Coordinates of C-alpha atoms in Angstrom, one line a residue:
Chain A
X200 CA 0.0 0.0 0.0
X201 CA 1.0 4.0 -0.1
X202 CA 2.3 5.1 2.9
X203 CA 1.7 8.6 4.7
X204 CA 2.2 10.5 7.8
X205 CA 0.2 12.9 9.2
X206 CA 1.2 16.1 8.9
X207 CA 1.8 18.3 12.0
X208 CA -1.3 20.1 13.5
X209 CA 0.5 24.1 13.1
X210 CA 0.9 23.5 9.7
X211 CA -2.2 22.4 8.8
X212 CA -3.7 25.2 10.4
X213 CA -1.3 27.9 8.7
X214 CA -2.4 26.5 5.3
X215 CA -6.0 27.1 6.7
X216 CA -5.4 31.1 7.8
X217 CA -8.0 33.3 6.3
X218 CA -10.7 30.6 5.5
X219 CA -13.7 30.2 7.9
X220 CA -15.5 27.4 6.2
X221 CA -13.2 24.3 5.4
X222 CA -13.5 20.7 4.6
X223 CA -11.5 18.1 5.4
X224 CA -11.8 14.8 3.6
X225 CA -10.6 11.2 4.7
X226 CA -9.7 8.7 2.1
X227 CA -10.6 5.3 3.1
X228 CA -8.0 2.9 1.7
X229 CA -4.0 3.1 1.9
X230 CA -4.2 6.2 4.4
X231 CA -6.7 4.4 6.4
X232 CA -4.5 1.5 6.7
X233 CA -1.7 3.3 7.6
X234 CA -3.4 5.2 10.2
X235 CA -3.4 8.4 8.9
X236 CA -6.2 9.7 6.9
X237 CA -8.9 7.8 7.7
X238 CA -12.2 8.9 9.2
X239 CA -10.6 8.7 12.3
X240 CA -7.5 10.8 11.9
X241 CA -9.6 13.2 9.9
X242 CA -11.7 13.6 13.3
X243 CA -8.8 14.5 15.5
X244 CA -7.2 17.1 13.0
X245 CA -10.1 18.9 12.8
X246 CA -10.8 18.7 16.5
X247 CA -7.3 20.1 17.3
X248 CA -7.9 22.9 14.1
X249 CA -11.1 23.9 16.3
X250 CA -9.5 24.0 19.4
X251 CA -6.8 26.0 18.0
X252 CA -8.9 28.4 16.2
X253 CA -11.0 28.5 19.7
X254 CA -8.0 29.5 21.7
X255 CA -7.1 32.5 19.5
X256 CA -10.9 33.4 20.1
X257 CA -11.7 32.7 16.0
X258 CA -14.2 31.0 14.7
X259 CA -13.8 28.5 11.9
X260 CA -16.9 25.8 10.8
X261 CA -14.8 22.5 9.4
X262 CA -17.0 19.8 7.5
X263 CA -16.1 15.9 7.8
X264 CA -16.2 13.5 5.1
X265 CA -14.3 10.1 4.1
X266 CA -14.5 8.3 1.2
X267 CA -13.3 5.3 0.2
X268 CA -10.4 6.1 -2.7
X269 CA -9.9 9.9 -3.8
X270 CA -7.4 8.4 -6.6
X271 CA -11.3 7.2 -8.5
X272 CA -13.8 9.7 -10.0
X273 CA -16.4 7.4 -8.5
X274 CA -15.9 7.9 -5.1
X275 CA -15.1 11.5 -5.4
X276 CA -18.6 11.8 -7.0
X277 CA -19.9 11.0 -3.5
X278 CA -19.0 14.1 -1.9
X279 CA -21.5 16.3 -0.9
X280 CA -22.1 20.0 -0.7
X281 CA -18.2 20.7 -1.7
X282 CA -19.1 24.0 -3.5
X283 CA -20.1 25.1 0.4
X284 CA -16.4 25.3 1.2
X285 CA -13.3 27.6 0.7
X286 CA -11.3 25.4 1.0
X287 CA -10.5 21.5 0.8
X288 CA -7.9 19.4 3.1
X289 CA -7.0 15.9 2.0
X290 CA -5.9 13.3 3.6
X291 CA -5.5 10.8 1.0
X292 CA -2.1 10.1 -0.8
X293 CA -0.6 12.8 -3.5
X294 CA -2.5 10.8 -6.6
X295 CA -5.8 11.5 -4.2
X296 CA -5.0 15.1 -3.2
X297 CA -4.4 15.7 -7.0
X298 CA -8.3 13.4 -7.4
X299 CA -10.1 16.4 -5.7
X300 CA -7.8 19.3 -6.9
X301 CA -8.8 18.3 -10.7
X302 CA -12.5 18.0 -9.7
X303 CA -12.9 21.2 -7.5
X304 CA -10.7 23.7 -9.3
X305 CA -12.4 26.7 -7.8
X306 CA -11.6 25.6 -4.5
X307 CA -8.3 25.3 -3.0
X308 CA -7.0 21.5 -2.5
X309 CA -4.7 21.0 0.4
X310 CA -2.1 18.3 1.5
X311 CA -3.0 16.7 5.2
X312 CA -0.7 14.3 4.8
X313 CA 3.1 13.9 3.5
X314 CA 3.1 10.8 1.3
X315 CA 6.1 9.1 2.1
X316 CA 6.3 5.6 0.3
X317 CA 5.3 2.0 -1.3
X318 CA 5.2 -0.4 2.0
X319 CA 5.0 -3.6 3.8
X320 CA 3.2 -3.5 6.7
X321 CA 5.8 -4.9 9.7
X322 CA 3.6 -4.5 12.8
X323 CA 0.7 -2.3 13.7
X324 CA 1.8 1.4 13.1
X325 CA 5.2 0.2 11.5
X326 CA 5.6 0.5 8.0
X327 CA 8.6 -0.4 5.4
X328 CA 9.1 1.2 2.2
X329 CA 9.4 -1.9 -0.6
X330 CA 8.9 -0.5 -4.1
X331 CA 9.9 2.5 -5.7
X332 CA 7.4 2.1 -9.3
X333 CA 10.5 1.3 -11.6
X334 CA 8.5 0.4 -13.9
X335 CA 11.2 -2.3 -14.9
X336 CA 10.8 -5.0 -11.8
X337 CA 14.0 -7.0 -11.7
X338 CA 13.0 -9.4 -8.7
X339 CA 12.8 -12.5 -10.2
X340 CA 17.3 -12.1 -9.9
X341 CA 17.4 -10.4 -6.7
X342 CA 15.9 -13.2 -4.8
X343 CA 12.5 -11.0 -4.1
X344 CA 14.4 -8.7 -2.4
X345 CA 13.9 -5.4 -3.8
X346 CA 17.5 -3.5 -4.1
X347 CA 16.4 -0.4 -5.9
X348 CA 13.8 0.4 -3.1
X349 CA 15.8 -1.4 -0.1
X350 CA 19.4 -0.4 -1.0
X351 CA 20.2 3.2 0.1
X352 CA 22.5 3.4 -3.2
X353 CA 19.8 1.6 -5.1
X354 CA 23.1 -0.9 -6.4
X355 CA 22.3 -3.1 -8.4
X356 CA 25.3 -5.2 -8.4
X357 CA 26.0 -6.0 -5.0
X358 CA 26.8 -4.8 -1.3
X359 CA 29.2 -1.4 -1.6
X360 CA 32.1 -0.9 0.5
X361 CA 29.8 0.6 3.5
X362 CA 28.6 -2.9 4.5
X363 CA 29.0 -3.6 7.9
X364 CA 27.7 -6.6 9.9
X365 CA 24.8 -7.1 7.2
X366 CA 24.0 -3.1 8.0
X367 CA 23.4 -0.4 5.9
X368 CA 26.7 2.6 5.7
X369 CA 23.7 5.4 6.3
X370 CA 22.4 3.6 9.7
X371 CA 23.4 0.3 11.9
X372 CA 19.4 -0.3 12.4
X373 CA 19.0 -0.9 8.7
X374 CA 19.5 -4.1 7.1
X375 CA 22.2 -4.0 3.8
X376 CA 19.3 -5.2 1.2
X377 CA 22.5 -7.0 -0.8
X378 CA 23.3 -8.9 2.3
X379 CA 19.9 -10.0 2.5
X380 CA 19.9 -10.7 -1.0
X381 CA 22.7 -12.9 -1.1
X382 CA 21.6 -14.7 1.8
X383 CA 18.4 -15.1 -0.1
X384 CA 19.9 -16.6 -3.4
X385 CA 22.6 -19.2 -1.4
X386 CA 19.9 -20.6 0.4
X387 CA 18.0 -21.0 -3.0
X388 CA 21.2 -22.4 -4.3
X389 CA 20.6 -19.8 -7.0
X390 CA 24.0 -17.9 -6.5
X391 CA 24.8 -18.0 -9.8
X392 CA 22.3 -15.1 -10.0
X393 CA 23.9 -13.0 -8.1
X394 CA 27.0 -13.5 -10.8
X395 CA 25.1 -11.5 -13.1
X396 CA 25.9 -8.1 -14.0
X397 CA 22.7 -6.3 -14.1
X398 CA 22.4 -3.5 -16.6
X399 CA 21.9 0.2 -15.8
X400 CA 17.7 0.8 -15.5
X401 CA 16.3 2.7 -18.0
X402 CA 14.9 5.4 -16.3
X403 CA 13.8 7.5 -19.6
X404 CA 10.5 4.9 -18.1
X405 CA 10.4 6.0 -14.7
X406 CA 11.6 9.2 -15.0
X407 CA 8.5 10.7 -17.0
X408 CA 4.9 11.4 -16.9
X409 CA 3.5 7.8 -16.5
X410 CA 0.4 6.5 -17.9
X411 CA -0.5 3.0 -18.0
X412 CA -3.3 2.4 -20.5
X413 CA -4.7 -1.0 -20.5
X414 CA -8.3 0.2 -22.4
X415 CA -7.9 -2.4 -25.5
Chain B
X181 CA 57.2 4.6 -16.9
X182 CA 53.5 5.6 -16.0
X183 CA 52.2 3.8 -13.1
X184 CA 50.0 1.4 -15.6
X185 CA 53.6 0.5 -17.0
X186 CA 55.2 -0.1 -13.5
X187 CA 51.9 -2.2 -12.2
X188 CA 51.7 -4.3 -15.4
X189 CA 56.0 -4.9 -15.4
X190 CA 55.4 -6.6 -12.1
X191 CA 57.3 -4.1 -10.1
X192 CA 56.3 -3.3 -6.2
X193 CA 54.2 -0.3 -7.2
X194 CA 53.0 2.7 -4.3
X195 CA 50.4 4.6 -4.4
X196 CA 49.3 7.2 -2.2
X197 CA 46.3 9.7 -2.6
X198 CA 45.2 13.5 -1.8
X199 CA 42.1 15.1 -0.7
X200 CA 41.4 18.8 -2.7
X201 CA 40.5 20.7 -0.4
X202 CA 37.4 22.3 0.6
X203 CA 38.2 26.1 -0.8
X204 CA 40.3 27.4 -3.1
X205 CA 43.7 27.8 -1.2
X206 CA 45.5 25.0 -2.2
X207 CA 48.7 25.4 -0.8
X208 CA 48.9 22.6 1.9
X209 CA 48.1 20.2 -0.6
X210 CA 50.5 21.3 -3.0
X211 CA 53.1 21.2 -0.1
X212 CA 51.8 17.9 0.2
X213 CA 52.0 17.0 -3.5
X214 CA 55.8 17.8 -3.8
X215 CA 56.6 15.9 -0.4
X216 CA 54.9 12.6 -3.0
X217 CA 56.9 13.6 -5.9
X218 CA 58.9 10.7 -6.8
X219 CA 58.7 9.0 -4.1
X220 CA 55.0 7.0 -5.6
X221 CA 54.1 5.8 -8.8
X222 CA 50.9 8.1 -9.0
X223 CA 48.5 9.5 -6.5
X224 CA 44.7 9.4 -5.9
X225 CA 42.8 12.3 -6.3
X226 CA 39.6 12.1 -4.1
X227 CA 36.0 12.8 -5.4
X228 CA 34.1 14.8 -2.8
X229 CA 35.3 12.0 -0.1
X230 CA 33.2 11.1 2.3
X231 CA 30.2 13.0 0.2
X232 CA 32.0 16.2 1.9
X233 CA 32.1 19.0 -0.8
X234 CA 35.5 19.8 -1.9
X235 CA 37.1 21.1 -5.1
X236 CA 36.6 19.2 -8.4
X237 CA 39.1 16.2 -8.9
X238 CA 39.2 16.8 -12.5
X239 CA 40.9 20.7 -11.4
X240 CA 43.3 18.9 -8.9
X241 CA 44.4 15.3 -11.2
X242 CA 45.2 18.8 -13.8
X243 CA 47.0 20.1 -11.1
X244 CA 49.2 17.6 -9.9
X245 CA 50.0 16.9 -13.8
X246 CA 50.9 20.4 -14.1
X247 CA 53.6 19.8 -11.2
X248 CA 54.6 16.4 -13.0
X249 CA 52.8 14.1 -11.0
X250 CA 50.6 11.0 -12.3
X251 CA 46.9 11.3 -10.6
X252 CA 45.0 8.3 -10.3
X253 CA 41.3 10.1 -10.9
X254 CA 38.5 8.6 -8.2
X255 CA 35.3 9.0 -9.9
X256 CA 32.0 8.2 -7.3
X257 CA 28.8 7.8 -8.9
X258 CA 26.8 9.8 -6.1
X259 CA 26.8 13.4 -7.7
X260 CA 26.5 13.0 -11.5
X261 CA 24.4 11.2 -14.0
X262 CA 25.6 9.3 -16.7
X263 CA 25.6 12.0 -18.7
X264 CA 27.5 13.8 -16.6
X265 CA 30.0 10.8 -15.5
X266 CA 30.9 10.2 -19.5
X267 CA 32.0 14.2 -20.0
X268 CA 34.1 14.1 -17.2
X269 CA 35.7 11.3 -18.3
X270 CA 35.7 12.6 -21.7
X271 CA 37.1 15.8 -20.5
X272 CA 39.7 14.1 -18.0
X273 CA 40.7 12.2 -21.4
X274 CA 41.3 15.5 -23.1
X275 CA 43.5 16.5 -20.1
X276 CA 45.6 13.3 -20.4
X277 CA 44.3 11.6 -17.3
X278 CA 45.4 8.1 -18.0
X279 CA 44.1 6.1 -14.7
X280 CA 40.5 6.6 -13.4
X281 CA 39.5 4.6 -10.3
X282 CA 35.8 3.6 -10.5
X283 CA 33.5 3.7 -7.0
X284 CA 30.1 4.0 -6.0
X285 CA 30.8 6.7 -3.8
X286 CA 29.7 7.4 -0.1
X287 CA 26.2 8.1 0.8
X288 CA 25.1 11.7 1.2
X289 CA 24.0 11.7 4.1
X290 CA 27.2 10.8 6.0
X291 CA 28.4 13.7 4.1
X292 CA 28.2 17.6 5.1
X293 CA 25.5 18.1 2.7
X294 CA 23.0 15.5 4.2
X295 CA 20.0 17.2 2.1
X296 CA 21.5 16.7 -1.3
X297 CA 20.0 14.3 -3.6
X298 CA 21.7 12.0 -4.4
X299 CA 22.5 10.7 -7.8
X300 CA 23.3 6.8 -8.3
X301 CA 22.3 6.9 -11.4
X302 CA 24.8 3.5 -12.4
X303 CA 27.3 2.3 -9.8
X304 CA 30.5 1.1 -9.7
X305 CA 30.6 -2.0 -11.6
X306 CA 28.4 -0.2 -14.2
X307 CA 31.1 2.5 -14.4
X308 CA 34.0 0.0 -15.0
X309 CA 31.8 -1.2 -18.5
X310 CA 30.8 2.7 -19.2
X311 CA 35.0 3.0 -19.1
X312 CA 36.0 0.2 -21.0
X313 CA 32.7 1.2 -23.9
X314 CA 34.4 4.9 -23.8
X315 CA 37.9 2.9 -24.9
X316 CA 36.5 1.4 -26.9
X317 CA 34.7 4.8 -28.8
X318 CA 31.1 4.6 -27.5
X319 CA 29.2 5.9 -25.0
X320 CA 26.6 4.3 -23.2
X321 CA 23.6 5.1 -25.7
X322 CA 26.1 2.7 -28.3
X323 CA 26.5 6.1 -30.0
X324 CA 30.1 6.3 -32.1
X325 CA 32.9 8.9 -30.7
X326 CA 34.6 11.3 -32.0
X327 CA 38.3 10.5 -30.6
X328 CA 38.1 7.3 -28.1
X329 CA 40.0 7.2 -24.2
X330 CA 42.2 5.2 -23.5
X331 CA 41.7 4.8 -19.9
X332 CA 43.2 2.2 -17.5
X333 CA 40.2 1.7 -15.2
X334 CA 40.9 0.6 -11.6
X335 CA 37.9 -0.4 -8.5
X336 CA 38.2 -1.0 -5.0
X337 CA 37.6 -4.4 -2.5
X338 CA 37.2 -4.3 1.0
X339 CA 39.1 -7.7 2.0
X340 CA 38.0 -7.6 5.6
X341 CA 34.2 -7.0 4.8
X342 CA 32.3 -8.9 7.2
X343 CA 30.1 -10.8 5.3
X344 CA 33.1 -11.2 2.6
X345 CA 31.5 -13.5 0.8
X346 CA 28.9 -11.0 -1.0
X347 CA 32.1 -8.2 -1.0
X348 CA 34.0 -11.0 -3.2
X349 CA 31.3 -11.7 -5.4
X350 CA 30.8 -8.0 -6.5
X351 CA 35.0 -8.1 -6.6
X352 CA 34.6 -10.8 -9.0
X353 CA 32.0 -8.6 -11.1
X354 CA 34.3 -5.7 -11.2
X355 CA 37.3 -8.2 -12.9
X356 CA 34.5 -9.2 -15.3
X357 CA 33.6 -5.4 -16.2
X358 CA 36.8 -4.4 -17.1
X359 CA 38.9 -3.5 -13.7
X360 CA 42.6 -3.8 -14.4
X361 CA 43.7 -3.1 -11.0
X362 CA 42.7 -2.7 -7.7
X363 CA 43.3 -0.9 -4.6
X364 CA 41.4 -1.8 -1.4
X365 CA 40.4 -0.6 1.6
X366 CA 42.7 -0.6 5.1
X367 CA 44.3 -3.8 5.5
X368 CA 45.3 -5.1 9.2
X369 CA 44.2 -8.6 9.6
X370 CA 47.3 -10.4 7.7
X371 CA 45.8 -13.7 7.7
X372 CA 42.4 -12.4 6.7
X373 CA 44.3 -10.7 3.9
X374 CA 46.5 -13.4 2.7
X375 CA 42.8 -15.6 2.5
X376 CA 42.0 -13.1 0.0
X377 CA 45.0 -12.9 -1.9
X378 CA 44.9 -16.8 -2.3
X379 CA 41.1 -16.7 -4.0
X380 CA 42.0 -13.3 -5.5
X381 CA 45.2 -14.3 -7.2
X382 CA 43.3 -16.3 -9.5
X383 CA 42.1 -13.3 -11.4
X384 CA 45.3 -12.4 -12.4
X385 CA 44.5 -8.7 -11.5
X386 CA 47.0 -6.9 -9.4
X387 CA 45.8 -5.7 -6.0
X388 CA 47.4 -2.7 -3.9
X389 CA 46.6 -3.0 -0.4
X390 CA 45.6 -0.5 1.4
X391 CA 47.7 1.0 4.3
X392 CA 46.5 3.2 6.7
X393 CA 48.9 5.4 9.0
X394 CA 47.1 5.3 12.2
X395 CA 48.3 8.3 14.1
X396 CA 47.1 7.6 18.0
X397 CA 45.3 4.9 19.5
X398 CA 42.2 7.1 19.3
X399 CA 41.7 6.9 16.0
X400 CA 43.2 3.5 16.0
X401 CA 39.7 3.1 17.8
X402 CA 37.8 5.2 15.9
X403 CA 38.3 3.6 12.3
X404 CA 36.9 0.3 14.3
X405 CA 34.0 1.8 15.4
X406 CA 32.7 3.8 12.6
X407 CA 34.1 2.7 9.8
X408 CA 33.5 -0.3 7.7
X409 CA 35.3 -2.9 7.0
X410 CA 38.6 -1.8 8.8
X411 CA 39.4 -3.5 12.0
X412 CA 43.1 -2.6 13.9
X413 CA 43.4 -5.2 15.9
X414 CA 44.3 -5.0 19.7
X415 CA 47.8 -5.4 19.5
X416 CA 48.3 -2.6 17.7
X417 CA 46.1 0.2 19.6
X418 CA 47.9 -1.3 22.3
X419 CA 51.3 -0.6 21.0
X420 CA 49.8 2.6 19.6
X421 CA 49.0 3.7 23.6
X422 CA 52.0 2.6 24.9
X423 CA 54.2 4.7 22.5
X424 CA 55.6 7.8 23.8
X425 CA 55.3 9.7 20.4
X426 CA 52.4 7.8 18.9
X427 CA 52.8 9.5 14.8
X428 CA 56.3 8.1 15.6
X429 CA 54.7 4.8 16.3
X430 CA 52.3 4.7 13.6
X431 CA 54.9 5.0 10.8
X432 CA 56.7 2.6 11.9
X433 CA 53.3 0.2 12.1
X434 CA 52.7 1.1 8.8
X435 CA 56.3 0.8 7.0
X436 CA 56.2 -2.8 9.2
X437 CA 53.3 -3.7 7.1
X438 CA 54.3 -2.6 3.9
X439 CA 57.7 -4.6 4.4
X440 CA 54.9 -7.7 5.0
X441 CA 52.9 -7.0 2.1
X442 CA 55.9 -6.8 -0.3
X443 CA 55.8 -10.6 -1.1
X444 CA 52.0 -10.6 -0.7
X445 CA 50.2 -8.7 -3.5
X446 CA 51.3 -5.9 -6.5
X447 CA 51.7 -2.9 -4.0
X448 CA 50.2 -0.9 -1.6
X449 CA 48.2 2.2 -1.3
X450 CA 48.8 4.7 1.1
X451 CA 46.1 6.3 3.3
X452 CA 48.0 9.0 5.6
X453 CA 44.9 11.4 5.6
X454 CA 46.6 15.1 6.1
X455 CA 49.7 13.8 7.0
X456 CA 51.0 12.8 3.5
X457 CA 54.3 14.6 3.9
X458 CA 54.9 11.6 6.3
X459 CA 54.8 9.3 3.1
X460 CA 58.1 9.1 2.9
X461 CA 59.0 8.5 5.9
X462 CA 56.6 5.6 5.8
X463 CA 58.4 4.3 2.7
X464 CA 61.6 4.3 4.5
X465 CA 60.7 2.4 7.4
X466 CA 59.4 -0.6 5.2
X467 CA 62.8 -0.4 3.6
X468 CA 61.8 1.0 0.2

């Protein structure tokens, strides 16, 4: 799933100063899941944008609604009584911020969350990026061990000189993804794999505006 | 004799590197430079080391060639492209660099510019086939040259990497992609060392060992906490505390060393970071 984090209460409410009448829309699938902007996340925020707003002695009215992608005309169709607002904060993922901004262009579209990654979910509120959308997936020789997303260099020929103890050069808690990977392959018995020289990506595919179209 | 000439004639070939400094006075490092002059076969230049912004290596390698010394040019793949990789090789070509030394390169954030994005773009064992394609008059789209390099491409190994067994792999990659020489990281575990030589040697690619002048028993301690793949073992910080004058000490630990690694491997490589006017001095201890 995508991965967000909230972000922080004062900045939300600076994006709000000078609108009275704002609403705040949950999205109810990755952000949900990750605990972050899901009905109940959406809630809290705009109980602490009230209470802030009530401390400063100003008023501000903020309308609640989740819904259960923003990233899918369908569910954004479901909103209600948008055009009452003066502004919009989602809490959905960049692709759903982006969902509402393209449907209510007359109203401005803010970010509630920071949209951090592709992830794994480890534990309950732990999450670890896993993908980074290549577009060019090269798994089936890395063991299923993903060194583009899980390697800090994104190497793709093996552990760099800043391997230490099957640990990452940028932090000791961090596993060294090629370590993994080799570990992976010899108990496969699949090492010749790891022999291989992997070619450069092509990121001319990742690097641009990406549509997938799979109409025909 | 260029230093490709003396590593590939068999002799006992030294290297030794310097670090361009961060600014544009230059003047220690030159003092530096001429304290190397003769006494190595060619000298490193560094390429923003430790992902710490310094001077350009292609300015310095022109430097040190303008005061008649042979650089050895570090290329890292963390700050440029590979468009940007291939012209400065292409321009280090025009300059008449002849040795390039291909590495990944640090990671940013252990640098002193910890926000920079960085680049990665191919890695080191990519870099050794985007040398040898350039020497051969192509760049890495397969487009034709006009005027080919003639590099001789050098990587690094870490022979006390701990797993080694991944490390040796990716060594063996780097033979396959074209590296003609090798210089490695800090060497201080003999045995561990002379285990790599024996599965190394069959590669037929000559390896400099990397010597490190430890200067106290503080940093002694230091390199084996923080940095990887270098481990001074006991006896030496030991000996290292016990000295009176500890530099003293250290050069004479590391011209010991070099004497040991004369029947062992190609050469060595000398690390003395900021103290490479003690070089020689190194160089006479181990009797050279």
């Amino acid at each position: 799933m995508i991965v967000a984090e909230p972000k922080p209460v004062e900045e939300i409410k600076k994006m709000l100063d000078g609108y009275d009448k704002v609403l705040m829309v949950g999205c109810g699938t990755c952000t949900t899941v990750c605990l972050t902007g899901g009905e109940r996340e959406v809630d809290l925020m705009a109980t602490a944008v009230r209470l802030m707003h009530k401390v400063e002695g100003k008023d501000i009215q903020i309308g609640q609604q989740t819904i259960l992608r923003q990233c899918d005309w369908e569910y954004i169709d479901e909103l209600q009584n948008v055009e009452d607002y003066q502004a919009i904060v989602s809490f959905a993922c960049g692709a759903g911020i982006q969902g509402l901004a393209r449907r209510f262009t007359n109203i401005p579209v803010m970010p509630g969350v920071n949209t951090n990654f592709i992830g794994f979910n480890e534990e309950y509120g732990l999450y670890s990026e896993q993908c980074k959308a290549c577009g060019e997936c090269i798994l089936d020789k890395t063991g299923g061990i993903c060194p583009v997303a899980r390697c800090a260099k994104g190497l793709l020929n093996g552990p760099c000189g800043g391997t230490n103890n099957g640990k990452c050069e940028i932090s000791s808690d961090k596993d060294c993804a090629w370590v993994l990977i080799y570990n992976q392959l010899e108990g496969q018995g699949k090492l010749d794999q790891f022999k291989q020289i992997l070619a450069p990506k092509d990121y001319g595919k990742a690097g641009n505006i990406r549509m997938l179209d799979l109409r025909k | 004799m260029g230093f490709k000439e003396d590593i590939q004639s068999g002799k006992f070939v030294v290297t030794a590197e310097v670090g361009p400094p961060k600014g544009t006075d230059i003047t220690r490092m030159i003092h530096h430079i001429k304290a190397l002059k003769g006494k190595v076969a060619a000298l490193n230049v560094t390429d923003n080391q430790s992902a710490v912004m310094r001077v350009c290596t292609l300015a310095i390698a022109k430097v040190l060639m303008d005061l008649d010394v042979e650089p050895i040019y570090q290329m890292t793949c963390r700050d440029r492209n590979r468009l940007g990789l291939q012209s400065d090789l292409l321009g280090a070509a025009v300059l008449g660099i002849k040795n390039v030394l291909a590495l990944t390169g640090d990671h940013t954030t252990l640098g002193d510019h910890k926000d920079a994005k960085p680049v990665f773009d191919i890695e080191s064992v990519q870099l050794l086939q985007v040398i040898n394609g350039l020497n051969e008059g192509r760049d890495m789209a397969g487009l034709e040259l006009q005027g080919k390099t003639d590099f001789f491409a050098g990587a690094i190994v870490t022979p006390e990497a701990n797993p080694l067994e991944p490390q040796f792999a990716k060594f063996e990659k780097k033979v396959e992609a074209g590296a003609k020489f090798f210089q490695t990281q800090a060497v201080y575990d003999m045995k561990k060392f002379h285990n790599f030589m024996e599965r190394a040697s069959k590669y037929n690619v000559p390896i400099l060992a990397g010597v490190l002048l430890l200067k106290s028993a503080g940093m002694a301690k230091f390199l084996n906490k923080f940095v990887a793949g270098i481990s001074v073992p006991d006896e030496l910080i030991q000996e290292l505390a016990n000295a009176e004058k500890p530099l003293q000490k250290g050069i004479e630990i590391a011209g010991r060393q070099i004497a040991e690694l004369k029947d062992v491997c190609a050469g060595v490589h000398v690390m003395a970071i900021g103290a490479e006017d003690k070089v020689p001095d190194i160089l006479a201890a181990a009797g050279l």
